[in-house]
PDB file of C-alpha atoms in Angstrom:
ATOM      1  CA  GLN A   1     -18.320 -15.742  56.302  1.00 67.00           C
ATOM      2  CA  LYS A   2     -15.151 -14.288  54.839  1.00 76.00           C
ATOM      3  CA  GLU A   3     -14.718 -10.551  55.247  1.00 89.00           C
ATOM      4  CA  VAL A   4     -14.097 -10.048  51.534  1.00 93.00           C
ATOM      5  CA  GLU A   5     -15.485 -12.573  49.095  1.00 93.00           C
ATOM      6  CA  GLN A   6     -14.792 -13.044  45.430  1.00 93.00           C
ATOM      7  CA  ASN A   7     -15.586 -15.811  42.992  1.00 84.00           C
ATOM      8  CA  SER A   8     -12.328 -17.642  42.481  1.00 77.00           C
ATOM      9  CA  GLY A   9     -13.080 -18.297  38.840  1.00 80.00           C
ATOM     10  CA  PRO A  10     -11.615 -18.968  36.480  1.00 90.00           C
ATOM     11  CA  LEU A  11     -13.621 -16.446  34.508  1.00 95.00           C
ATOM     12  CA  SER A  12     -13.099 -16.790  30.799  1.00 96.00           C
ATOM     13  CA  VAL A  13     -14.156 -14.164  28.256  1.00 96.00           C
ATOM     14  CA  PRO A  14     -13.380 -13.725  24.552  1.00 97.00           C
ATOM     15  CA  GLU A  15     -11.166 -10.887  23.407  1.00 97.00           C
ATOM     16  CA  GLY A  16     -13.155  -7.678  23.017  1.00 97.00           C
ATOM     17  CA  ALA A  17     -15.875  -8.680  25.482  1.00 97.00           C
ATOM     18  CA  ILE A  18     -16.712  -7.092  28.837  1.00 97.00           C
ATOM     19  CA  ALA A  19     -15.330  -8.882  31.878  1.00 97.00           C
ATOM     20  CA  SER A  20     -17.289  -8.393  35.087  1.00 96.00           C
ATOM     21  CA  LEU A  21     -15.620  -9.086  38.422  1.00 97.00           C
ATOM     22  CA  ASN A  22     -17.547  -8.988  41.670  1.00 96.00           C
ATOM     23  CA  CYS A  23     -16.719  -8.602  45.341  1.00 96.00           C
ATOM     24  CA  THR A  24     -18.767  -8.458  48.526  1.00 96.00           C
ATOM     25  CA  TYR A  25     -17.592  -7.373  51.949  1.00 95.00           C
ATOM     26  CA  SER A  26     -18.955  -7.806  55.443  1.00 93.00           C
ATOM     27  CA  ASP A  27     -17.802  -4.746  57.421  1.00 90.00           C
ATOM     28  CA  ARG A  28     -20.224  -1.849  56.928  1.00 89.00           C
ATOM     29  CA  GLY A  29     -17.602   0.511  58.358  1.00 86.00           C
ATOM     30  CA  SER A  30     -15.308  -0.035  55.382  1.00 88.00           C
ATOM     31  CA  GLN A  31     -14.348   3.208  53.723  1.00 86.00           C
ATOM     32  CA  SER A  32     -12.097   2.503  50.749  1.00 90.00           C
ATOM     33  CA  PHE A  33     -12.212  -0.135  48.068  1.00 93.00           C
ATOM     34  CA  PHE A  34      -9.467  -1.201  45.714  1.00 94.00           C
ATOM     35  CA  TRP A  35      -8.948  -3.443  42.736  1.00 96.00           C
ATOM     36  CA  TYR A  36      -5.481  -4.885  42.110  1.00 96.00           C
ATOM     37  CA  ARG A  37      -4.261  -6.939  39.192  1.00 97.00           C
ATOM     38  CA  GLN A  38      -1.692  -9.637  39.846  1.00 96.00           C
ATOM     39  CA  TYR A  39       0.138 -11.527  37.155  1.00 95.00           C
ATOM     40  CA  SER A  40       1.504 -14.927  38.097  1.00 90.00           C
ATOM     41  CA  GLY A  41       4.631 -14.580  40.224  1.00 87.00           C
ATOM     42  CA  LYS A  42       4.373 -10.791  40.360  1.00 93.00           C
ATOM     43  CA  SER A  43       3.282  -8.269  42.950  1.00 95.00           C
ATOM     44  CA  PRO A  44      -0.223  -6.760  43.007  1.00 95.00           C
ATOM     45  CA  GLU A  45      -0.632  -3.660  40.877  1.00 94.00           C
ATOM     46  CA  LEU A  46      -3.321  -1.068  41.603  1.00 92.00           C
ATOM     47  CA  ILE A  47      -6.007  -0.801  38.923  1.00 93.00           C
ATOM     48  CA  MET A  48      -8.712   1.291  40.520  1.00 91.00           C
ATOM     49  CA  PHE A  49      -9.837   2.654  43.857  1.00 91.00           C
ATOM     50  CA  ILE A  50     -13.203   4.011  44.826  1.00 92.00           C
ATOM     51  CA  TYR A  51     -14.473   5.713  47.963  1.00 89.00           C
ATOM     52  CA  SER A  52     -18.032   6.818  47.116  1.00 89.00           C
ATOM     53  CA  ASN A  53     -21.161   5.074  45.919  1.00 93.00           C
ATOM     54  CA  GLY A  54     -21.579   4.967  42.176  1.00 94.00           C
ATOM     55  CA  ASP A  55     -19.310   4.431  39.224  1.00 95.00           C
ATOM     56  CA  LYS A  56     -15.749   5.494  38.611  1.00 95.00           C
ATOM     57  CA  GLU A  57     -14.253   5.134  35.156  1.00 96.00           C
ATOM     58  CA  ASP A  58     -10.614   5.049  34.090  1.00 94.00           C
ATOM     59  CA  GLY A  59      -9.979   4.088  30.494  1.00 96.00           C
ATOM     60  CA  ARG A  60     -11.312   0.580  29.900  1.00 97.00           C
ATOM     61  CA  PHE A  61     -11.929   0.032  33.600  1.00 97.00           C
ATOM     62  CA  THR A  62     -15.023   0.953  35.613  1.00 97.00           C
ATOM     63  CA  ALA A  63     -15.357   0.387  39.344  1.00 96.00           C
ATOM     64  CA  GLN A  64     -18.823   0.301  40.858  1.00 97.00           C
ATOM     65  CA  LEU A  65     -19.605   0.634  44.547  1.00 96.00           C
ATOM     66  CA  ASN A  66     -22.861   0.028  46.373  1.00 96.00           C
ATOM     67  CA  LYS A  67     -22.338   0.447  50.093  1.00 93.00           C
ATOM     68  CA  ALA A  68     -25.933  -0.411  50.968  1.00 94.00           C
ATOM     69  CA  SER A  69     -25.498  -3.812  49.329  1.00 94.00           C
ATOM     70  CA  GLN A  70     -21.844  -4.080  50.450  1.00 95.00           C
ATOM     71  CA  TYR A  71     -20.861  -4.784  46.894  1.00 95.00           C
ATOM     72  CA  VAL A  72     -18.061  -3.578  44.670  1.00 97.00           C
ATOM     73  CA  SER A  73     -17.386  -4.595  41.098  1.00 96.00           C
ATOM     74  CA  LEU A  74     -14.882  -4.061  38.317  1.00 97.00           C
ATOM     75  CA  LEU A  75     -15.820  -3.978  34.658  1.00 97.00           C
ATOM     76  CA  ILE A  76     -13.182  -4.349  31.989  1.00 97.00           C
ATOM     77  CA  ARG A  77     -14.359  -3.257  28.556  1.00 98.00           C
ATOM     78  CA  ASP A  78     -12.764  -4.441  25.314  1.00 97.00           C
ATOM     79  CA  SER A  79     -10.897  -7.167  27.197  1.00 97.00           C
ATOM     80  CA  GLN A  80      -7.442  -8.005  25.887  1.00 97.00           C
ATOM     81  CA  PRO A  81      -5.335 -11.136  26.340  1.00 96.00           C
ATOM     82  CA  SER A  82      -2.943  -8.977  28.384  1.00 96.00           C
ATOM     83  CA  ASP A  83      -5.764  -8.539  30.918  1.00 97.00           C
ATOM     84  CA  SER A  84      -5.443 -12.227  31.800  1.00 97.00           C
ATOM     85  CA  ALA A  85      -4.439 -12.187  35.457  1.00 96.00           C
ATOM     86  CA  THR A  86      -5.830 -12.601  38.950  1.00 95.00           C
ATOM     87  CA  TYR A  87      -7.856  -9.631  40.174  1.00 97.00           C
ATOM     88  CA  LEU A  88      -7.836  -8.895  43.888  1.00 96.00           C
ATOM     89  CA  CYS A  89     -10.523  -6.928  45.659  1.00 95.00           C
ATOM     90  CA  ALA A  90      -9.311  -5.101  48.782  1.00 93.00           C
ATOM     91  CA  VAL A  91     -11.279  -3.289  51.438  1.00 92.00           C
ATOM     92  CA  ASN A  92      -9.888  -0.993  54.065  1.00 87.00           C
ATOM     93  CA  ARG A  93     -11.269  -1.465  57.558  1.00 78.00           C
ATOM     94  CA  ARG A  94     -10.232   1.323  59.886  1.00 75.00           C
ATOM     95  CA  ASN A  95      -6.435   1.041  59.768  1.00 77.00           C
ATOM     96  CA  ASP A  96      -5.994  -2.395  58.318  1.00 81.00           C
ATOM     97  CA  MET A  97      -6.735  -3.953  54.962  1.00 85.00           C
ATOM     98  CA  ARG A  98      -8.584  -7.082  53.936  1.00 90.00           C
ATOM     99  CA  PHE A  99      -8.151  -8.793  50.582  1.00 92.00           C
ATOM    100  CA  GLY A 100     -10.326 -11.263  48.780  1.00 93.00           C
ATOM    101  CA  ALA A 101      -8.754 -14.461  47.511  1.00 92.00           C
ATOM    102  CA  GLY A 102      -8.894 -13.139  43.948  1.00 94.00           C
ATOM    103  CA  THR A 103     -10.649 -14.003  40.688  1.00 95.00           C
ATOM    104  CA  ARG A 104      -8.606 -15.487  37.892  1.00 95.00           C
ATOM    105  CA  LEU A 105      -9.529 -13.956  34.541  1.00 96.00           C
ATOM    106  CA  THR A 106      -8.588 -15.462  31.198  1.00 96.00           C
ATOM    107  CA  VAL A 107      -9.161 -13.493  27.999  1.00 97.00           C
ATOM    108  CA  LYS A 108      -9.083 -15.766  24.970  1.00 96.00           C
ATOM    109  CA  PRO A 109      -7.894 -14.396  21.607  1.00 93.00           C
TER     110      PRO A 109
ATOM    111  CA  GLU B   1      12.200   5.890  40.793  1.00 78.00           C
ATOM    112  CA  ALA B   2       9.500   5.483  43.426  1.00 78.00           C
ATOM    113  CA  GLN B   3       9.619   1.985  44.796  1.00 93.00           C
ATOM    114  CA  VAL B   4       9.275  -0.467  47.647  1.00 96.00           C
ATOM    115  CA  THR B   5      12.331  -2.709  47.929  1.00 97.00           C
ATOM    116  CA  GLN B   6      12.339  -6.065  49.674  1.00 97.00           C
ATOM    117  CA  ASN B   7      15.297  -8.281  50.413  1.00 97.00           C
ATOM    118  CA  PRO B   8      15.958 -11.093  49.988  1.00 97.00           C
ATOM    119  CA  ARG B   9      13.738 -12.064  47.052  1.00 97.00           C
ATOM    120  CA  TYR B  10      14.149 -15.763  47.771  1.00 97.00           C
ATOM    121  CA  LEU B  11      15.252 -17.606  50.888  1.00 96.00           C
ATOM    122  CA  ILE B  12      15.387 -21.253  51.853  1.00 96.00           C
ATOM    123  CA  THR B  13      16.186 -21.845  55.498  1.00 95.00           C
ATOM    124  CA  VAL B  14      15.580 -24.279  58.344  1.00 96.00           C
ATOM    125  CA  THR B  15      13.190 -24.361  61.250  1.00 96.00           C
ATOM    126  CA  GLY B  16      14.224 -22.209  64.192  1.00 95.00           C
ATOM    127  CA  LYS B  17      16.879 -20.106  62.472  1.00 96.00           C
ATOM    128  CA  LYS B  18      16.018 -16.450  62.979  1.00 97.00           C
ATOM    129  CA  LEU B  19      15.614 -14.411  59.833  1.00 97.00           C
ATOM    130  CA  THR B  20      14.791 -10.865  58.828  1.00 98.00           C
ATOM    131  CA  VAL B  21      13.199  -9.664  55.616  1.00 98.00           C
ATOM    132  CA  THR B  22      13.939  -6.032  54.975  1.00 98.00           C
ATOM    133  CA  CYS B  23      11.587  -3.522  53.383  1.00 98.00           C
ATOM    134  CA  SER B  24      12.445   0.002  52.359  1.00 98.00           C
ATOM    135  CA  GLN B  25      10.442   2.687  50.560  1.00 96.00           C
ATOM    136  CA  ASN B  26      11.693   5.938  49.040  1.00 94.00           C
ATOM    137  CA  MET B  27       8.352   7.748  48.767  1.00 91.00           C
ATOM    138  CA  ASN B  28       8.200   9.224  52.281  1.00 91.00           C
ATOM    139  CA  HIS B  29       5.102   7.131  52.923  1.00 92.00           C
ATOM    140  CA  GLU B  30       3.699   7.040  56.426  1.00 90.00           C
ATOM    141  CA  TYR B  31       1.808   3.753  56.218  1.00 91.00           C
ATOM    142  CA  MET B  32       3.636   0.452  55.709  1.00 93.00           C
ATOM    143  CA  SER B  33       2.437  -3.106  56.004  1.00 94.00           C
ATOM    144  CA  TRP B  34       3.400  -6.745  55.545  1.00 97.00           C
ATOM    145  CA  TYR B  35       1.299  -9.441  53.898  1.00 96.00           C
ATOM    146  CA  ARG B  36       1.635 -13.108  53.230  1.00 97.00           C
ATOM    147  CA  GLN B  37       0.031 -14.761  50.239  1.00 96.00           C
ATOM    148  CA  ASP B  38      -0.934 -18.414  50.188  1.00 93.00           C
ATOM    149  CA  PRO B  39      -2.829 -20.348  47.498  1.00 87.00           C
ATOM    150  CA  GLY B  40      -6.580 -20.115  47.977  1.00 82.00           C
ATOM    151  CA  LEU B  41      -6.247 -17.695  50.897  1.00 84.00           C
ATOM    152  CA  GLY B  42      -5.214 -14.546  49.096  1.00 86.00           C
ATOM    153  CA  LEU B  43      -3.271 -11.783  50.779  1.00 92.00           C
ATOM    154  CA  ARG B  44      -3.438 -11.631  54.553  1.00 94.00           C
ATOM    155  CA  GLN B  45      -2.095  -8.726  56.522  1.00 93.00           C
ATOM    156  CA  ILE B  46       0.516  -9.602  59.154  1.00 96.00           C
ATOM    157  CA  TYR B  47       1.411  -6.238  60.686  1.00 96.00           C
ATOM    158  CA  TYR B  48       1.052  -2.631  59.735  1.00 93.00           C
ATOM    159  CA  SER B  49       2.560   0.659  60.830  1.00 93.00           C
ATOM    160  CA  MET B  50       0.862   4.035  60.781  1.00 89.00           C
ATOM    161  CA  ASN B  51       4.117   5.906  61.339  1.00 90.00           C
ATOM    162  CA  VAL B  52       7.497   5.697  63.073  1.00 93.00           C
ATOM    163  CA  GLU B  53       7.301   3.731  66.317  1.00 93.00           C
ATOM    164  CA  VAL B  54       3.614   2.937  65.694  1.00 92.00           C
ATOM    165  CA  THR B  55       2.875  -0.667  64.756  1.00 95.00           C
ATOM    166  CA  ASP B  56      -0.181  -2.875  65.094  1.00 93.00           C
ATOM    167  CA  LYS B  57      -1.272  -6.421  64.434  1.00 94.00           C
ATOM    168  CA  GLY B  58      -3.048  -7.390  61.263  1.00 91.00           C
ATOM    169  CA  ASP B  59      -4.932 -10.575  60.566  1.00 90.00           C
ATOM    170  CA  VAL B  60      -2.162 -13.148  61.095  1.00 95.00           C
ATOM    171  CA  PRO B  61       0.569 -11.728  63.386  1.00 97.00           C
ATOM    172  CA  GLU B  62       1.495 -14.936  65.250  1.00 97.00           C
ATOM    173  CA  GLY B  63       5.147 -15.865  64.830  1.00 97.00           C
ATOM    174  CA  TYR B  64       6.188 -12.498  63.417  1.00 98.00           C
ATOM    175  CA  LYS B  65       7.670  -9.284  64.754  1.00 98.00           C
ATOM    176  CA  VAL B  66       8.162  -5.891  63.156  1.00 98.00           C
ATOM    177  CA  SER B  67       9.782  -2.604  64.010  1.00 96.00           C
ATOM    178  CA  ARG B  68       9.540   0.919  62.602  1.00 97.00           C
ATOM    179  CA  LYS B  69      12.491   2.923  63.828  1.00 97.00           C
ATOM    180  CA  GLU B  70      12.780   4.967  60.636  1.00 96.00           C
ATOM    181  CA  LYS B  71      10.060   6.123  58.294  1.00 95.00           C
ATOM    182  CA  ARG B  72      11.524   4.394  55.249  1.00 96.00           C
ATOM    183  CA  ASN B  73      12.213   0.941  56.759  1.00 97.00           C
ATOM    184  CA  PHE B  74       9.858  -1.731  58.059  1.00 98.00           C
ATOM    185  CA  PRO B  75      11.623  -5.077  58.603  1.00 98.00           C
ATOM    186  CA  LEU B  76       9.767  -8.327  59.192  1.00 98.00           C
ATOM    187  CA  ILE B  77      11.380 -10.630  61.746  1.00 98.00           C
ATOM    188  CA  LEU B  78      10.769 -14.347  62.169  1.00 97.00           C
ATOM    189  CA  GLU B  79      12.381 -15.195  65.511  1.00 95.00           C
ATOM    190  CA  SER B  80      11.881 -18.959  65.219  1.00 96.00           C
ATOM    191  CA  PRO B  81      10.574 -19.801  61.741  1.00 97.00           C
ATOM    192  CA  SER B  82       8.422 -22.861  61.247  1.00 97.00           C
ATOM    193  CA  PRO B  83       7.339 -24.687  58.064  1.00 97.00           C
ATOM    194  CA  ASN B  84       3.838 -23.149  58.235  1.00 96.00           C
ATOM    195  CA  GLN B  85       5.469 -19.780  57.579  1.00 97.00           C
ATOM    196  CA  THR B  86       6.546 -20.917  54.137  1.00 97.00           C
ATOM    197  CA  SER B  87       4.842 -18.387  51.914  1.00 97.00           C
ATOM    198  CA  LEU B  88       5.163 -15.460  49.545  1.00 97.00           C
ATOM    199  CA  TYR B  89       5.569 -12.217  51.474  1.00 98.00           C
ATOM    200  CA  PHE B  90       4.843  -8.696  50.288  1.00 97.00           C
ATOM    201  CA  CYS B  91       5.681  -5.370  51.833  1.00 97.00           C
ATOM    202  CA  ALA B  92       3.530  -2.379  50.887  1.00 95.00           C
ATOM    203  CA  SER B  93       3.371   1.320  51.639  1.00 93.00           C
ATOM    204  CA  SER B  94       0.953   4.189  51.145  1.00 89.00           C
ATOM    205  CA  LEU B  95       0.947   7.939  51.532  1.00 83.00           C
ATOM    206  CA  SER B  96      -1.639   8.230  54.218  1.00 72.00           C
ATOM    207  CA  ASN B  97      -2.344   9.783  57.550  1.00 55.00           C
ATOM    208  CA  THR B  98      -5.642   7.939  57.618  1.00 62.00           C
ATOM    209  CA  GLY B  99      -4.472   4.384  57.949  1.00 53.00           C
ATOM    210  CA  SER B 100      -4.951   2.136  54.971  1.00 55.00           C
ATOM    211  CA  ARG B 101      -7.411   4.400  53.189  1.00 64.00           C
ATOM    212  CA  ARG B 102      -5.055   5.265  50.380  1.00 78.00           C
ATOM    213  CA  PRO B 103      -3.826   2.874  47.646  1.00 81.00           C
ATOM    214  CA  GLN B 104      -0.844   0.775  48.566  1.00 86.00           C
ATOM    215  CA  HIS B 105       2.304   0.223  46.526  1.00 91.00           C
ATOM    216  CA  PHE B 106       3.759  -3.263  46.745  1.00 95.00           C
ATOM    217  CA  GLY B 107       7.303  -4.550  46.716  1.00 96.00           C
ATOM    218  CA  ASP B 108       8.296  -7.398  44.394  1.00 96.00           C
ATOM    219  CA  GLY B 109       7.818 -10.066  47.030  1.00 97.00           C
ATOM    220  CA  THR B 110       9.964 -12.464  49.038  1.00 97.00           C
ATOM    221  CA  ARG B 111       9.487 -16.179  48.647  1.00 97.00           C
ATOM    222  CA  LEU B 112      10.378 -17.941  51.907  1.00 97.00           C
ATOM    223  CA  SER B 113      10.756 -21.682  52.289  1.00 97.00           C
ATOM    224  CA  ILE B 114      11.179 -23.026  55.824  1.00 97.00           C
ATOM    225  CA  LEU B 115      12.355 -26.633  55.897  1.00 95.00           C
TER     226      LEU B 115
END
């Protein structure tokens, strides 16, 4: 079992729809959870981070964390074609970091 | 401008020829790390550093060395590169005295090809 798992996709949604990206992790001691967006050939860019159970909203983005289920998700409302990218889930584990392989999202006009 | 700077951005070299990829940050960050990114495998952490003179292995440290003599610099050294180290490499840093708990800022990446 991978330490951080994501569906590789591709996930395709129409413009204006809600995109839902999911991530599970195996280490119950994980403390911090991050979502990065990565455009092809570019470096990862932080979208959201969340430390506590529940929801955290920032503009069109909402991160959800459920530590009991070891599950973290990212919702993108009113998806735009510019949101088309690979989304990486990252989980801190003591002093190191583990990334999922990423979910490729395509938003179709 | 706050940034993480990697050099070189691209490098093609041959097996066994020692190389160093430099990484520098201007944000006074304590935590720095190196990752490699390969298709289907995502980002994997190679080494990280909690502070000056404090380094530790990540997920895939074999074949790599690092040093942290100054807070701003964290070079990645490949003493004897091999073709399986062909990859896209990222340096990252974060303002943290609690390891990797804080968000990390990434450099633009270095694409290495080992022939």
